[in-house]
mmCIF file of C-alpha atoms in Angstrom:
data_model
loop_
_atom_site.group_PDB
_atom_site.id
_atom_site.type_symbol
_atom_site.label_atom_id
_atom_site.label_comp_id
_atom_site.label_asym_id
_atom_site.label_seq_id
_atom_site.Cartn_x
_atom_site.Cartn_y
_atom_site.Cartn_z
ATOM 1 C CA MET Q 1 27.077 -53.907 -21.306
ATOM 2 C CA ARG Q 2 24.871 -53.094 -24.779
ATOM 3 C CA ARG Q 3 25.830 -50.402 -27.269
ATOM 4 C CA LEU Q 4 21.830 -48.749 -28.209
ATOM 5 C CA PHE Q 5 22.956 -46.225 -30.695
ATOM 6 C CA PRO Q 6 24.404 -46.301 -33.282
ATOM 7 C CA VAL Q 7 23.594 -49.271 -34.710
ATOM 8 C CA THR Q 8 24.917 -50.742 -38.369
ATOM 9 C CA ASP Q 9 21.969 -52.249 -40.740
ATOM 10 C CA GLU Q 10 23.147 -55.282 -39.774
ATOM 11 C CA THR Q 11 22.855 -55.237 -36.138
ATOM 12 C CA ALA Q 12 19.244 -53.407 -36.970
ATOM 13 C CA VAL Q 13 17.745 -56.344 -38.129
ATOM 14 C CA ARG Q 14 19.302 -59.303 -35.890
ATOM 15 C CA THR Q 15 16.883 -60.657 -32.988
ATOM 16 C CA PHE Q 16 17.518 -61.082 -29.634
ATOM 17 C CA ASP Q 17 17.702 -64.600 -28.995
ATOM 18 C CA GLY Q 18 15.451 -65.585 -31.663
ATOM 19 C CA ILE Q 19 12.990 -62.560 -31.281
ATOM 20 C CA SER Q 20 12.722 -59.609 -33.624
ATOM 21 C CA GLY Q 21 13.224 -55.880 -32.445
ATOM 22 C CA GLU Q 22 10.026 -54.859 -33.984
ATOM 23 C CA GLU Q 23 8.360 -57.878 -31.791
ATOM 24 C CA ARG Q 24 10.262 -56.376 -28.697
ATOM 25 C CA ARG Q 25 8.983 -53.947 -28.986
ATOM 26 C CA GLY Q 26 8.683 -51.705 -25.473
ATOM 27 C CA GLY Q 27 11.313 -54.500 -23.781
ATOM 28 C CA ALA Q 28 15.034 -53.797 -23.081
ATOM 29 C CA GLY Q 29 16.371 -51.402 -26.406
ATOM 30 C CA ALA Q 30 12.917 -51.395 -28.631
ATOM 31 C CA GLY Q 31 12.681 -49.164 -30.403
ATOM 32 C CA LEU Q 32 15.949 -48.252 -30.744
ATOM 33 C CA ARG Q 33 17.116 -48.010 -34.850
ATOM 34 C CA ALA Q 34 19.461 -46.015 -36.733
ATOM 35 C CA ALA Q 35 20.896 -46.482 -39.966
ATOM 36 C CA ALA Q 36 24.395 -45.950 -39.131
ATOM 37 C CA ALA Q 37 26.167 -44.283 -42.727
ATOM 38 C CA GLY Q 38 29.358 -45.532 -42.658
ATOM 39 C CA ALA Q 39 31.700 -45.464 -40.164
ATOM 40 C CA ALA Q 40 30.747 -43.067 -37.051
ATOM 41 C CA PRO Q 41 32.398 -42.143 -34.095
ATOM 42 C CA GLY Q 42 33.279 -44.535 -31.549
ATOM 43 C CA ALA Q 43 30.930 -47.042 -33.540
ATOM 44 C CA GLY Q 44 33.465 -50.262 -33.232
ATOM 45 C CA GLY Q 45 35.682 -52.072 -31.089
ATOM 46 C CA PRO Q 46 39.459 -51.635 -30.600
ATOM 47 C CA GLY Q 47 40.764 -50.319 -34.373
ATOM 48 C CA GLY Q 48 37.362 -49.222 -35.388
ATOM 49 C CA ALA Q 49 36.158 -53.533 -35.318
ATOM 50 C CA HIS Q 50 31.865 -52.980 -34.931
ATOM 51 C CA VAL Q 51 30.885 -54.164 -31.376
ATOM 52 C CA SER Q 52 27.440 -55.669 -31.672
ATOM 53 C CA SER Q 53 24.760 -53.902 -29.569
ATOM 54 C CA HIS Q 54 22.156 -56.622 -28.578
ATOM 55 C CA VAL Q 55 25.644 -58.580 -27.069
ATOM 56 C CA ASP Q 56 25.313 -57.346 -22.913
ATOM 57 C CA ARG Q 57 28.576 -58.206 -21.562
ATOM 58 C CA GLU Q 58 31.357 -55.751 -19.819
ATOM 59 C CA TRP Q 59 33.831 -54.108 -22.087
ATOM 60 C CA SER Q 60 37.437 -54.336 -21.595
ATOM 61 C CA LEU Q 61 39.154 -50.910 -21.589
ATOM 62 C CA THR Q 62 40.924 -50.903 -24.502
ATOM 63 C CA GLU Q 63 37.029 -51.262 -25.807
ATOM 64 C CA LEU Q 64 35.772 -48.156 -24.348
ATOM 65 C CA ALA Q 65 39.054 -46.179 -24.627
ATOM 66 C CA ASP Q 66 37.820 -47.173 -28.250
ATOM 67 C CA ALA Q 67 34.472 -45.568 -28.123
ATOM 68 C CA TYR Q 68 35.276 -42.373 -26.321
ATOM 69 C CA ALA Q 69 38.390 -41.496 -28.395
ATOM 70 C CA TYR Q 70 39.168 -37.914 -28.631
ATOM 71 C CA PRO Q 71 38.340 -36.471 -32.743
ATOM 72 C CA GLU Q 72 41.908 -36.942 -34.572
ATOM 73 C CA ALA Q 73 43.729 -34.123 -35.173
ATOM 74 C CA GLY Q 74 43.940 -32.516 -38.290
ATOM 75 C CA THR Q 75 47.516 -31.356 -40.618
ATOM 76 C CA GLY Q 76 48.926 -29.180 -38.365
ATOM 77 C CA ARG Q 77 48.517 -28.437 -34.750
ATOM 78 C CA ARG Q 78 46.017 -29.958 -32.677
ATOM 79 C CA GLU Q 79 42.959 -27.745 -31.541
ATOM 80 C CA PRO Q 80 41.871 -28.383 -27.742
ATOM 81 C CA TRP Q 81 38.985 -30.172 -27.737
ATOM 82 C CA LEU Q 82 36.607 -29.675 -24.283
ATOM 83 C CA ARG Q 83 34.363 -32.516 -22.952
ATOM 84 C CA ALA Q 84 32.667 -32.794 -19.658
ATOM 85 C CA ASN Q 85 31.706 -36.120 -18.384
ATOM 86 C CA MET Q 86 28.853 -35.776 -15.405
ATOM 87 C CA VAL Q 87 25.931 -38.051 -13.680
ATOM 88 C CA SER Q 88 22.395 -37.040 -13.345
ATOM 89 C CA THR Q 89 19.918 -39.143 -11.850
ATOM 90 C CA LEU Q 90 15.894 -39.923 -13.606
ATOM 91 C CA ASP Q 91 14.793 -36.890 -11.627
ATOM 92 C CA GLY Q 92 17.711 -34.469 -12.544
ATOM 93 C CA ALA Q 93 19.816 -34.577 -9.515
ATOM 94 C CA ALA Q 94 23.847 -34.345 -10.145
ATOM 95 C CA GLN Q 95 24.679 -35.491 -6.474
ATOM 96 C CA HIS Q 96 23.423 -37.391 -3.072
ATOM 97 C CA ASP Q 97 24.294 -35.636 -0.194
ATOM 98 C CA ASN Q 98 26.524 -33.468 -2.050
ATOM 99 C CA ARG Q 99 28.580 -36.405 -3.687
ATOM 100 C CA SER Q 100 28.256 -37.988 -7.258
ATOM 101 C CA GLN Q 101 29.056 -41.594 -5.405
ATOM 102 C CA PRO Q 102 26.221 -41.895 -4.489
ATOM 103 C CA ILE Q 103 24.467 -42.278 -7.973
ATOM 104 C CA SER Q 104 27.437 -44.204 -9.583
ATOM 105 C CA SER Q 105 27.939 -47.697 -10.558
ATOM 106 C CA ALA Q 106 30.805 -49.578 -10.671
ATOM 107 C CA ALA Q 107 30.365 -49.363 -15.660
ATOM 108 C CA ASP Q 108 30.285 -45.972 -14.768
ATOM 109 C CA MET Q 109 33.645 -45.740 -13.117
ATOM 110 C CA ARG Q 110 35.072 -47.547 -15.930
ATOM 111 C CA ILE Q 111 33.354 -45.021 -18.260
ATOM 112 C CA PHE Q 112 35.094 -42.158 -15.465
ATOM 113 C CA GLY Q 113 38.928 -44.174 -15.402
ATOM 114 C CA THR Q 114 38.599 -44.212 -19.018
ATOM 115 C CA LEU Q 115 38.424 -40.868 -19.839
ATOM 116 C CA ARG Q 116 40.768 -39.553 -17.557
ATOM 117 C CA ALA Q 117 43.431 -41.868 -18.981
ATOM 118 C CA LEU Q 118 42.181 -40.165 -22.905
ATOM 119 C CA ALA Q 119 42.520 -36.534 -21.293
ATOM 120 C CA ASP Q 120 45.944 -34.391 -20.910
ATOM 121 C CA VAL Q 121 44.156 -32.126 -17.993
ATOM 122 C CA VAL Q 122 41.223 -32.828 -15.771
ATOM 123 C CA VAL Q 123 39.420 -29.777 -14.742
ATOM 124 C CA VAL Q 124 37.523 -28.988 -11.738
ATOM 125 C CA GLY Q 125 36.291 -26.393 -10.003
ATOM 126 C CA ALA Q 126 37.463 -25.700 -6.371
ATOM 127 C CA GLU Q 127 33.852 -26.799 -4.710
ATOM 128 C CA THR Q 128 33.785 -30.082 -6.139
ATOM 129 C CA VAL Q 129 37.988 -30.867 -5.136
ATOM 130 C CA ARG Q 130 37.035 -30.051 -1.737
ATOM 131 C CA GLN Q 131 33.080 -32.341 -1.723
ATOM 132 C CA GLU Q 132 35.015 -34.686 -3.483
ATOM 133 C CA GLY Q 133 37.448 -34.637 -2.045
ATOM 134 C CA TYR Q 134 39.797 -34.894 -4.915
ATOM 135 C CA ARG Q 135 42.961 -36.774 -5.368
ATOM 136 C CA PRO Q 136 45.762 -36.965 -8.091
ATOM 137 C CA ALA Q 137 44.898 -38.857 -10.888
ATOM 138 C CA ARG Q 138 47.388 -42.100 -11.118
ATOM 139 C CA ALA Q 139 49.179 -44.009 -13.602
ATOM 140 C CA ARG Q 140 47.430 -47.288 -15.082
ATOM 141 C CA ALA Q 141 49.396 -50.191 -16.592
ATOM 142 C CA GLU Q 142 46.333 -50.591 -18.898
ATOM 143 C CA PHE Q 143 46.859 -46.968 -20.227
ATOM 144 C CA THR Q 144 50.802 -46.804 -20.476
ATOM 145 C CA ALA Q 145 51.044 -47.923 -24.320
ATOM 146 C CA MET Q 146 48.296 -45.721 -25.477
ATOM 147 C CA ARG Q 147 49.241 -42.893 -23.792
ATOM 148 C CA GLU Q 148 53.089 -43.275 -24.640
ATOM 149 C CA ALA Q 149 51.479 -43.700 -28.457
ATOM 150 C CA ALA Q 150 49.956 -39.978 -28.285
ATOM 151 C CA GLY Q 151 52.582 -38.311 -26.622
ATOM 152 C CA GLN Q 152 50.969 -38.199 -23.029
ATOM 153 C CA GLY Q 153 52.786 -38.623 -20.142
ATOM 154 C CA PRO Q 154 51.413 -41.367 -17.030
ATOM 155 C CA ALA Q 155 49.068 -39.548 -16.200
ATOM 156 C CA PRO Q 156 46.265 -36.660 -16.754
ATOM 157 C CA ALA Q 157 47.537 -33.458 -14.939
ATOM 158 C CA ILE Q 158 44.411 -31.954 -12.807
ATOM 159 C CA ALA Q 159 43.164 -28.318 -13.188
ATOM 160 C CA VAL Q 160 41.388 -26.327 -10.455
ATOM 161 C CA VAL Q 161 39.515 -23.315 -11.075
ATOM 162 C CA THR Q 162 39.801 -21.168 -8.420
ATOM 163 C CA ALA Q 163 39.088 -17.272 -7.914
ATOM 164 C CA GLY Q 164 39.499 -16.946 -4.059
ATOM 165 C CA LEU Q 165 42.409 -20.278 -3.688
ATOM 166 C CA GLU Q 166 41.186 -21.456 -0.892
ATOM 167 C CA LEU Q 167 42.399 -24.630 -0.697
ATOM 168 C CA ASP Q 168 44.211 -26.840 1.487
ATOM 169 C CA PHE Q 169 47.618 -26.907 0.290
ATOM 170 C CA SER Q 170 48.420 -29.733 2.127
ATOM 171 C CA LEU Q 171 46.290 -32.087 0.980
ATOM 172 C CA PRO Q 172 48.388 -34.814 -1.955
ATOM 173 C CA LEU Q 173 46.771 -33.375 -5.112
ATOM 174 C CA PHE Q 174 49.114 -30.712 -5.020
ATOM 175 C CA THR Q 175 52.002 -32.297 -2.502
ATOM 176 C CA SER Q 176 52.243 -35.713 -4.632
ATOM 177 C CA PRO Q 177 51.129 -35.483 -7.856
ATOM 178 C CA LEU Q 178 52.446 -37.811 -11.200
ATOM 179 C CA VAL Q 179 52.795 -33.963 -12.764
ATOM 180 C CA PRO Q 180 52.130 -31.048 -11.402
ATOM 181 C CA THR Q 181 48.890 -29.845 -10.335
ATOM 182 C CA LEU Q 182 47.655 -26.501 -12.258
ATOM 183 C CA ILE Q 183 45.472 -23.423 -10.226
ATOM 184 C CA LEU Q 184 43.452 -21.763 -13.357
ATOM 185 C CA THR Q 185 43.051 -18.310 -11.369
ATOM 186 C CA GLY Q 186 42.398 -14.367 -12.394
ATOM 187 C CA ALA Q 187 44.989 -11.801 -12.593
ATOM 188 C CA ALA Q 188 43.572 -10.298 -9.273
ATOM 189 C CA ALA Q 189 43.860 -13.486 -7.316
ATOM 190 C CA ALA Q 190 45.458 -12.286 -3.315
ATOM 191 C CA PRO Q 191 49.177 -12.887 -4.055
ATOM 192 C CA ASP Q 192 49.668 -14.563 -0.512
ATOM 193 C CA ARG Q 193 47.261 -17.369 -1.737
ATOM 194 C CA VAL Q 194 48.945 -17.623 -5.417
ATOM 195 C CA ALA Q 195 52.448 -17.999 -3.076
ATOM 196 C CA ALA Q 196 50.954 -20.695 -0.813
ATOM 197 C CA ALA Q 197 49.728 -22.668 -4.132
ATOM 198 C CA GLU Q 198 53.410 -22.182 -5.689
ATOM 199 C CA LYS Q 199 55.332 -23.471 -2.784
ATOM 200 C CA ALA Q 200 53.067 -26.616 -1.971
ATOM 201 C CA GLY Q 201 53.842 -27.807 -5.658
ATOM 202 C CA ALA Q 202 51.254 -25.764 -7.857
ATOM 203 C CA ARG Q 203 52.022 -24.480 -11.442
ATOM 204 C CA VAL Q 204 49.956 -21.385 -11.164
ATOM 205 C CA VAL Q 205 48.017 -20.333 -14.497
ATOM 206 C CA ILE Q 206 46.228 -16.556 -15.024
ATOM 207 C CA ALA Q 207 43.057 -17.093 -17.123
ATOM 208 C CA GLY Q 208 41.169 -14.015 -15.958
ATOM 209 C CA ASP Q 209 41.264 -10.259 -15.787
ATOM 210 C CA GLY Q 210 40.128 -10.336 -12.103
ATOM 211 C CA THR Q 211 39.955 -12.514 -9.537
ATOM 212 C CA GLY Q 212 37.763 -15.167 -11.624
ATOM 213 C CA VAL Q 213 38.090 -17.337 -14.534
ATOM 214 C CA ASP Q 214 37.462 -16.835 -18.162
ATOM 215 C CA PRO Q 215 36.135 -19.971 -19.304
ATOM 216 C CA ALA Q 216 37.378 -19.361 -22.769
ATOM 217 C CA ARG Q 217 40.706 -17.935 -21.351
ATOM 218 C CA ALA Q 218 41.491 -21.532 -19.341
ATOM 219 C CA VAL Q 219 40.318 -23.355 -23.274
ATOM 220 C CA GLN Q 220 43.583 -21.513 -24.792
ATOM 221 C CA ALA Q 221 45.894 -21.308 -21.692
ATOM 222 C CA LEU Q 222 45.775 -25.228 -21.294
ATOM 223 C CA ALA Q 223 46.784 -25.411 -24.984
ATOM 224 C CA GLY Q 224 48.902 -22.899 -24.393
ATOM 225 C CA LEU Q 225 50.635 -25.176 -22.335
ATOM 226 C CA GLY Q 226 50.117 -28.374 -24.713
ATOM 227 C CA HIS Q 227 47.017 -29.917 -22.887
ATOM 228 C CA THR Q 228 44.754 -29.950 -26.074
ATOM 229 C CA ARG Q 229 42.216 -33.212 -25.011
ATOM 230 C CA LEU Q 230 40.251 -31.211 -22.115
ATOM 231 C CA LEU Q 231 37.914 -33.118 -19.566
ATOM 232 C CA THR Q 232 35.899 -31.409 -17.515
ATOM 233 C CA GLU Q 233 33.953 -33.236 -13.953
ATOM 234 C CA GLY Q 234 32.412 -30.443 -13.381
ATOM 235 C CA GLY Q 235 30.937 -29.240 -10.639
ATOM 236 C CA PRO Q 236 27.975 -27.856 -12.077
ATOM 237 C CA ARG Q 237 28.821 -24.719 -11.418
ATOM 238 C CA LEU Q 238 32.152 -24.761 -13.515
ATOM 239 C CA LEU Q 239 30.046 -26.618 -16.439
ATOM 240 C CA GLY Q 240 27.169 -23.690 -16.429
ATOM 241 C CA GLN Q 241 30.432 -21.303 -16.502
ATOM 242 C CA MET Q 242 31.866 -23.602 -19.882
ATOM 243 C CA VAL Q 243 27.870 -23.892 -21.284
ATOM 244 C CA ALA Q 244 27.568 -20.023 -20.951
ATOM 245 C CA ALA Q 245 30.940 -19.058 -22.762
ATOM 246 C CA GLY Q 246 30.167 -21.512 -25.755
ATOM 247 C CA VAL Q 247 33.061 -23.320 -25.596
ATOM 248 C CA LEU Q 248 32.210 -27.016 -24.378
ATOM 249 C CA ASP Q 249 32.525 -29.098 -26.986
ATOM 250 C CA GLU Q 250 31.069 -32.274 -25.819
ATOM 251 C CA LEU Q 251 29.043 -33.823 -23.189
ATOM 252 C CA CYS Q 252 29.021 -37.338 -21.739
ATOM 253 C CA LEU Q 253 26.017 -37.767 -19.795
ATOM 254 C CA THR Q 254 25.412 -41.405 -17.081
ATOM 255 C CA VAL Q 255 21.758 -40.959 -16.815
ATOM 256 C CA SER Q 256 21.558 -43.222 -13.567
ATOM 257 C CA PRO Q 257 17.995 -45.256 -12.642
ATOM 258 C CA MET Q 258 17.576 -43.185 -9.708
ATOM 259 C CA LEU Q 259 15.470 -41.230 -8.178
ATOM 260 C CA THR Q 260 16.701 -38.683 -4.842
ATOM 261 C CA ALA Q 261 14.122 -35.583 -5.075
ATOM 262 C CA GLY Q 262 15.590 -33.097 -2.321
ATOM 263 C CA ASP Q 263 16.794 -30.070 -3.979
ATOM 264 C CA ALA Q 264 20.059 -31.267 -5.047
ATOM 265 C CA GLN Q 265 21.953 -29.355 -8.356
ATOM 266 C CA ARG Q 266 21.938 -30.215 -11.980
ATOM 267 C CA ILE Q 267 24.795 -30.551 -13.669
ATOM 268 C CA ALA Q 268 24.783 -27.036 -15.068
ATOM 269 C CA GLY Q 269 24.303 -24.222 -12.751
ATOM 270 C CA GLY Q 270 24.070 -20.394 -13.093
ATOM 271 C CA PRO Q 271 22.435 -18.112 -14.930
ATOM 272 C CA SER Q 272 20.549 -19.489 -18.254
ATOM 273 C CA ILE Q 273 21.301 -18.871 -21.807
ATOM 274 C CA ALA Q 274 19.629 -17.023 -23.927
ATOM 275 C CA VAL Q 275 19.919 -19.425 -27.063
ATOM 276 C CA PRO Q 276 19.400 -23.456 -25.919
ATOM 277 C CA GLN Q 277 22.558 -24.983 -27.431
ATOM 278 C CA ARG Q 278 22.115 -28.162 -29.219
ATOM 279 C CA PHE Q 279 23.730 -31.018 -29.240
ATOM 280 C CA ALA Q 280 24.049 -34.158 -31.643
ATOM 281 C CA MET Q 281 23.992 -37.718 -29.913
ATOM 282 C CA VAL Q 282 27.071 -39.507 -31.034
ATOM 283 C CA SER Q 283 26.414 -42.810 -28.856
ATOM 284 C CA LEU Q 284 24.341 -44.635 -26.281
ATOM 285 C CA LEU Q 285 25.411 -47.652 -24.254
ATOM 286 C CA GLU Q 286 23.772 -48.988 -21.049
ATOM 287 C CA GLU Q 287 24.450 -51.252 -18.118
ATOM 288 C CA GLU Q 288 21.945 -52.829 -15.899
ATOM 289 C CA GLY Q 289 19.958 -49.904 -16.264
ATOM 290 C CA PHE Q 290 22.415 -46.805 -16.533
ATOM 291 C CA LEU Q 291 22.922 -44.943 -20.153
ATOM 292 C CA PHE Q 292 26.040 -43.411 -21.201
ATOM 293 C CA SER Q 293 24.856 -40.643 -23.361
ATOM 294 C CA ARG Q 294 27.611 -38.912 -25.204
ATOM 295 C CA TYR Q 295 26.581 -35.466 -27.267
ATOM 296 C CA ARG Q 296 28.939 -33.070 -29.628
ATOM 297 C CA ARG Q 297 28.197 -29.868 -30.429
ATOM 298 C CA ALA Q 298 25.546 -29.793 -33.740
#
């Protein structure tokens, strides 16, 4: 894995195998030039140390955790920060055969695991839970000290967004998680389904007046439970609702070097918004043709 953006003045003039970046224009990593004024978020390795953009190697989990760290909390109460992690093919497909795994890679899964390890809670739609066969997040020894230092539990909670609660509550996601699974639903949800969820051990959180969930209320409800480092893994309908509600702070998007054609969903679905929202690039990594981009609200 190598960093393409941001680069420092030093790495911008470093040569690749004795050939300057200008001479390699059109080759891998060519034409990518940016002056980093000071330390950009995620611009360094552990402890802020610089990771040279021209070095193609497998990054450690510690380096990835540093590169994808949540914004530092200011003085006082930590505000919630919602990031999304999605993958898309070159032709815009977020899935193949209704699953994201076929368009992913080993590096993508390392980042996927790192983002989970940094989060307090993983927010996911009910349809994605059913299609992807979601299981509880697991504790990973590599991140134990980091999570303890951040005041986090051994693993993030999974929060399922659902209006109808049409879920199999006998699955391990509900019966044997390290931390109780959360159900985000509306005040008008069917009482028998709410009772079934609670009987299975899930915690039901009301985040809407009707049967559906209001994304803004969901963010605040999770923050009220102490979950401020928020991560959503979609699916596309849920991400579209979050975009429309204006609650998404950050998008981590893997661009997979694959073409699928077909009619697969994009990463965000639903009605279009009136004015496109502008996000700014924070970083761009590459490994084996996969691009790992990170954008924040501009």
